[in-house]
Amino acid sequence: MNQGKEKNFVTRLGIAIGGVVNKFYSAGRETIDITIKSILPFMAFVSMILGIISASGIGNVIANTISPIASTLLGMLVISFICAIPFISPVLGPGAVIAQVVGTLLGAQIGMGNIPPQYALPALFAINAQVGADFVPVGLSLGEAEPETIELGVPAVLYSRVITGPIAVLIAYAASIGLY
């Protein structure tokens, strides 16, 4: 028996456990680093925007303005387009204040019978055309994208929402035909 060349079971087990613990420790350290550098600043930004929208009442004004046109397909396409406009959608996204208010108003109108129930699904897609617009820069930074990629990627995603938002409303409208 040559114990100098062969490691016994206990030694191999200790090395394996040490490797696993080291991986978990490194993963925890990296998680904390990403949280401090990327996620917390984004949360502060979202909190500030949400506070401004809530305190100023601008969310309620916009929601009450656009909710009456949601009873037609054309109106929902207009809402979707407005919500997806690149310089508006990052402001609408945090906290989804406008989507919440309009969704509640539309739900009440559908419940009272003022808006046909088959508009529920297209309305959901119309008021949520801005989804993700506020997270794009954070997502790209979490992916450790180069500054040039972020500079070009954010507008690309925002402009794509202008196109895909109304298309999603049309698909939802087609899917809701015959539901009720």
One Martini backbone bead per residue (centre of mass of N, CA, C, O) as a GRO file, in nm:
protein
  180
    1MET     BB    1   0.093   0.039   0.025
    2ASN     BB    2   0.055   0.375  -0.116
    3GLN     BB    3  -0.011   0.667   0.060
    4GLY     BB    4   0.139   0.900  -0.092
    5LYS     BB    5  -0.038   0.869  -0.368
    6GLU     BB    6  -0.283   0.803  -0.207
    7LYS     BB    7  -0.600   0.898  -0.121
    8ASN     BB    8  -0.811   0.907   0.105
    9PHE     BB    9  -1.142   0.941   0.159
   10VAL     BB   10  -1.132   1.185   0.354
   11THR     BB   11  -0.965   1.372   0.176
   12ARG     BB   12  -1.151   1.376  -0.073
   13LEU     BB   13  -1.400   1.482   0.079
   14GLY     BB   14  -1.274   1.748   0.181
   15ILE     BB   15  -1.212   1.866  -0.099
   16ALA     BB   16  -1.501   1.861  -0.209
   17ILE     BB   17  -1.633   2.036   0.010
   18GLY     BB   18  -1.448   2.281  -0.029
   19GLY     BB   19  -1.536   2.336  -0.323
   20VAL     BB   20  -1.834   2.387  -0.266
   21VAL     BB   21  -1.803   2.615  -0.061
   22ASN     BB   22  -1.647   2.802  -0.252
   23LYS     BB   23  -1.872   2.836  -0.462
   24PHE     BB   24  -2.085   2.957  -0.270
   25TYR     BB   25  -1.915   3.196  -0.179
   26SER     BB   26  -1.874   3.322  -0.460
   27ALA     BB   27  -2.173   3.353  -0.529
   28GLY     BB   28  -2.244   3.538  -0.290
   29ARG     BB   29  -2.047   3.765  -0.358
   30GLU     BB   30  -2.162   3.825  -0.644
   31THR     BB   31  -2.450   3.888  -0.557
   32ILE     BB   32  -2.385   4.131  -0.379
   33ASP     BB   33  -2.244   4.297  -0.597
   34ILE     BB   34  -2.484   4.318  -0.794
   35THR     BB   35  -2.684   4.443  -0.599
   36ILE     BB   36  -2.520   4.705  -0.538
   37LYS     BB   37  -2.459   4.795  -0.849
   38SER     BB   38  -2.766   4.739  -0.985
   39ILE     BB   39  -3.036   4.696  -0.818
   40LEU     BB   40  -3.046   4.932  -0.611
   41PRO     BB   41  -3.043   5.171  -0.812
   42PHE     BB   42  -3.303   5.083  -0.954
   43MET     BB   43  -3.488   5.096  -0.705
   44ALA     BB   44  -3.447   5.398  -0.659
   45PHE     BB   45  -3.556   5.491  -0.929
   46VAL     BB   46  -3.839   5.365  -0.910
   47SER     BB   47  -3.922   5.510  -0.648
   48MET     BB   48  -3.903   5.793  -0.761
   49ILE     BB   49  -4.101   5.767  -0.997
   50LEU     BB   50  -4.341   5.664  -0.830
   51GLY     BB   51  -4.358   5.913  -0.649
   52ILE     BB   52  -4.409   6.121  -0.870
   53ILE     BB   53  -4.664   5.990  -0.991
   54SER     BB   54  -4.831   5.981  -0.727
   55ALA     BB   55  -4.801   6.280  -0.620
   56SER     BB   56  -4.898   6.427  -0.893
   57GLY     BB   57  -5.133   6.248  -1.052
   58ILE     BB   58  -5.060   6.157  -1.347
   59GLY     BB   59  -5.166   5.868  -1.356
   60ASN     BB   60  -5.471   5.938  -1.324
   61VAL     BB   61  -5.497   6.124  -1.564
   62ILE     BB   62  -5.417   5.925  -1.783
   63ALA     BB   63  -5.614   5.698  -1.713
   64ASN     BB   64  -5.881   5.872  -1.739
   65THR     BB   65  -5.826   5.947  -2.039
   66ILE     BB   66  -5.788   5.641  -2.172
   67SER     BB   67  -6.030   5.456  -2.078
   68PRO     BB   68  -6.269   5.534  -2.282
   69ILE     BB   69  -6.112   5.408  -2.549
   70ALA     BB   70  -6.124   5.086  -2.456
   71SER     BB   71  -6.403   4.995  -2.629
   72THR     BB   72  -6.197   4.965  -2.870
   73LEU     BB   73  -5.967   4.863  -3.088
   74LEU     BB   74  -5.850   5.136  -3.168
   75GLY     BB   75  -5.812   5.238  -2.879
   76MET     BB   76  -5.611   5.012  -2.792
   77LEU     BB   77  -5.397   5.083  -3.002
   78VAL     BB   78  -5.348   5.366  -2.895
   79ILE     BB   79  -5.266   5.288  -2.610
   80SER     BB   80  -5.030   5.110  -2.690
   81PHE     BB   81  -4.870   5.330  -2.835
   82ILE     BB   82  -4.846   5.528  -2.599
   83CYS     BB   83  -4.709   5.326  -2.395
   84ALA     BB   84  -4.455   5.274  -2.619
   85ILE     BB   85  -4.325   5.527  -2.613
   86PRO     BB   86  -3.994   5.578  -2.554
   87PHE     BB   87  -4.032   5.845  -2.354
   88ILE     BB   88  -4.272   5.702  -2.175
   89SER     BB   89  -4.233   5.399  -2.087
   90PRO     BB   90  -4.019   5.437  -1.849
   91VAL     BB   91  -4.236   5.598  -1.676
   92LEU     BB   92  -4.472   5.377  -1.671
   93GLY     BB   93  -4.339   5.116  -1.554
   94PRO     BB   94  -4.305   5.196  -1.270
   95GLY     BB   95  -4.542   5.016  -1.089
   96ALA     BB   96  -4.779   5.026  -1.292
   97VAL     BB   97  -4.989   5.257  -1.244
   98ILE     BB   98  -5.154   5.282  -1.504
   99ALA     BB   99  -5.226   4.985  -1.540
  100GLN     BB  100  -5.382   4.962  -1.276
  101VAL     BB  101  -5.597   5.179  -1.319
  102VAL     BB  102  -5.704   5.092  -1.595
  103GLY     BB  103  -5.766   4.800  -1.517
  104THR     BB  104  -5.977   4.871  -1.305
  105LEU     BB  105  -6.166   5.036  -1.484
  106LEU     BB  106  -6.215   4.815  -1.697
  107GLY     BB  107  -6.320   4.598  -1.508
  108ALA     BB  108  -6.567   4.759  -1.419
  109GLN     BB  109  -6.688   4.800  -1.704
  110ILE     BB  110  -6.716   4.500  -1.768
  111GLY     BB  111  -6.893   4.427  -1.518
  112MET     BB  112  -7.129   4.642  -1.609
  113GLY     BB  113  -7.138   4.621  -1.947
  114ASN     BB  114  -6.991   4.861  -2.116
  115ILE     BB  115  -6.782   4.636  -2.185
  116PRO     BB  116  -6.686   4.388  -2.356
  117PRO     BB  117  -6.531   4.094  -2.255
  118GLN     BB  118  -6.342   4.054  -2.515
  119TYR     BB  119  -6.155   4.314  -2.416
  120ALA     BB  120  -5.970   4.214  -2.187
  121LEU     BB  121  -5.718   4.103  -2.332
  122PRO     BB  122  -5.642   4.347  -2.511
  123ALA     BB  123  -5.623   4.547  -2.273
  124LEU     BB  124  -5.385   4.418  -2.134
  125PHE     BB  125  -5.187   4.469  -2.374
  126ALA     BB  126  -5.228   4.776  -2.399
  127ILE     BB  127  -5.139   4.861  -2.091
  128ASN     BB  128  -4.852   4.668  -2.135
  129ALA     BB  129  -4.639   4.794  -2.351
  130GLN     BB  130  -4.414   4.892  -2.120
  131VAL     BB  131  -4.298   4.636  -2.048
  132GLY     BB  132  -3.952   4.658  -1.949
  133ALA     BB  133  -3.845   4.951  -2.012
  134ASP     BB  134  -3.712   5.001  -1.718
  135PHE     BB  135  -3.510   4.728  -1.732
  136VAL     BB  136  -3.305   4.729  -1.965
  137PRO     BB  137  -3.047   4.858  -1.841
  138VAL     BB  138  -3.022   4.650  -1.613
  139GLY     BB  139  -3.009   4.393  -1.781
  140LEU     BB  140  -2.753   4.475  -1.936
  141SER     BB  141  -2.573   4.515  -1.683
  142LEU     BB  142  -2.605   4.225  -1.575
  143GLY     BB  143  -2.475   4.124  -1.858
  144GLU     BB  144  -2.221   4.301  -1.905
  145ALA     BB  145  -2.247   4.530  -2.093
  146GLU     BB  146  -2.155   4.748  -2.298
  147PRO     BB  147  -2.207   5.080  -2.334
  148GLU     BB  148  -2.279   5.061  -2.638
  149THR     BB  149  -2.499   4.847  -2.606
  150ILE     BB  150  -2.682   5.013  -2.424
  151GLU     BB  151  -2.710   5.260  -2.613
  152LEU     BB  152  -2.851   5.069  -2.841
  153GLY     BB  153  -3.049   4.870  -2.688
  154VAL     BB  154  -3.261   5.050  -2.558
  155PRO     BB  155  -3.388   5.178  -2.815
  156ALA     BB  156  -3.452   4.911  -2.955
  157VAL     BB  157  -3.658   4.809  -2.748
  158LEU     BB  158  -3.845   5.055  -2.745
  159TYR     BB  159  -3.916   5.045  -3.051
  160SER     BB  160  -4.026   4.753  -3.052
  161ARG     BB  161  -4.278   4.817  -2.872
  162VAL     BB  162  -4.427   4.987  -3.085
  163ILE     BB  163  -4.476   4.730  -3.263
  164THR     BB  164  -4.558   4.490  -3.057
  165GLY     BB  165  -4.797   4.608  -2.904
  166PRO     BB  166  -5.022   4.618  -3.128
  167ILE     BB  167  -4.985   4.323  -3.213
  168ALA     BB  168  -5.074   4.202  -2.942
  169VAL     BB  169  -5.359   4.315  -2.954
  170LEU     BB  170  -5.446   4.167  -3.213
  171ILE     BB  171  -5.397   3.882  -3.108
  172ALA     BB  172  -5.584   3.904  -2.861
  173TYR     BB  173  -5.837   3.964  -3.023
  174ALA     BB  174  -5.836   3.701  -3.188
  175ALA     BB  175  -5.835   3.513  -2.929
  176SER     BB  176  -6.123   3.643  -2.813
  177ILE     BB  177  -6.288   3.519  -3.015
  178GLY     BB  178  -6.555   3.347  -2.865
  179LEU     BB  179  -6.531   3.352  -2.545
  180TYR     BB  180  -6.846   3.495  -2.490
   0.00000   0.00000   0.00000
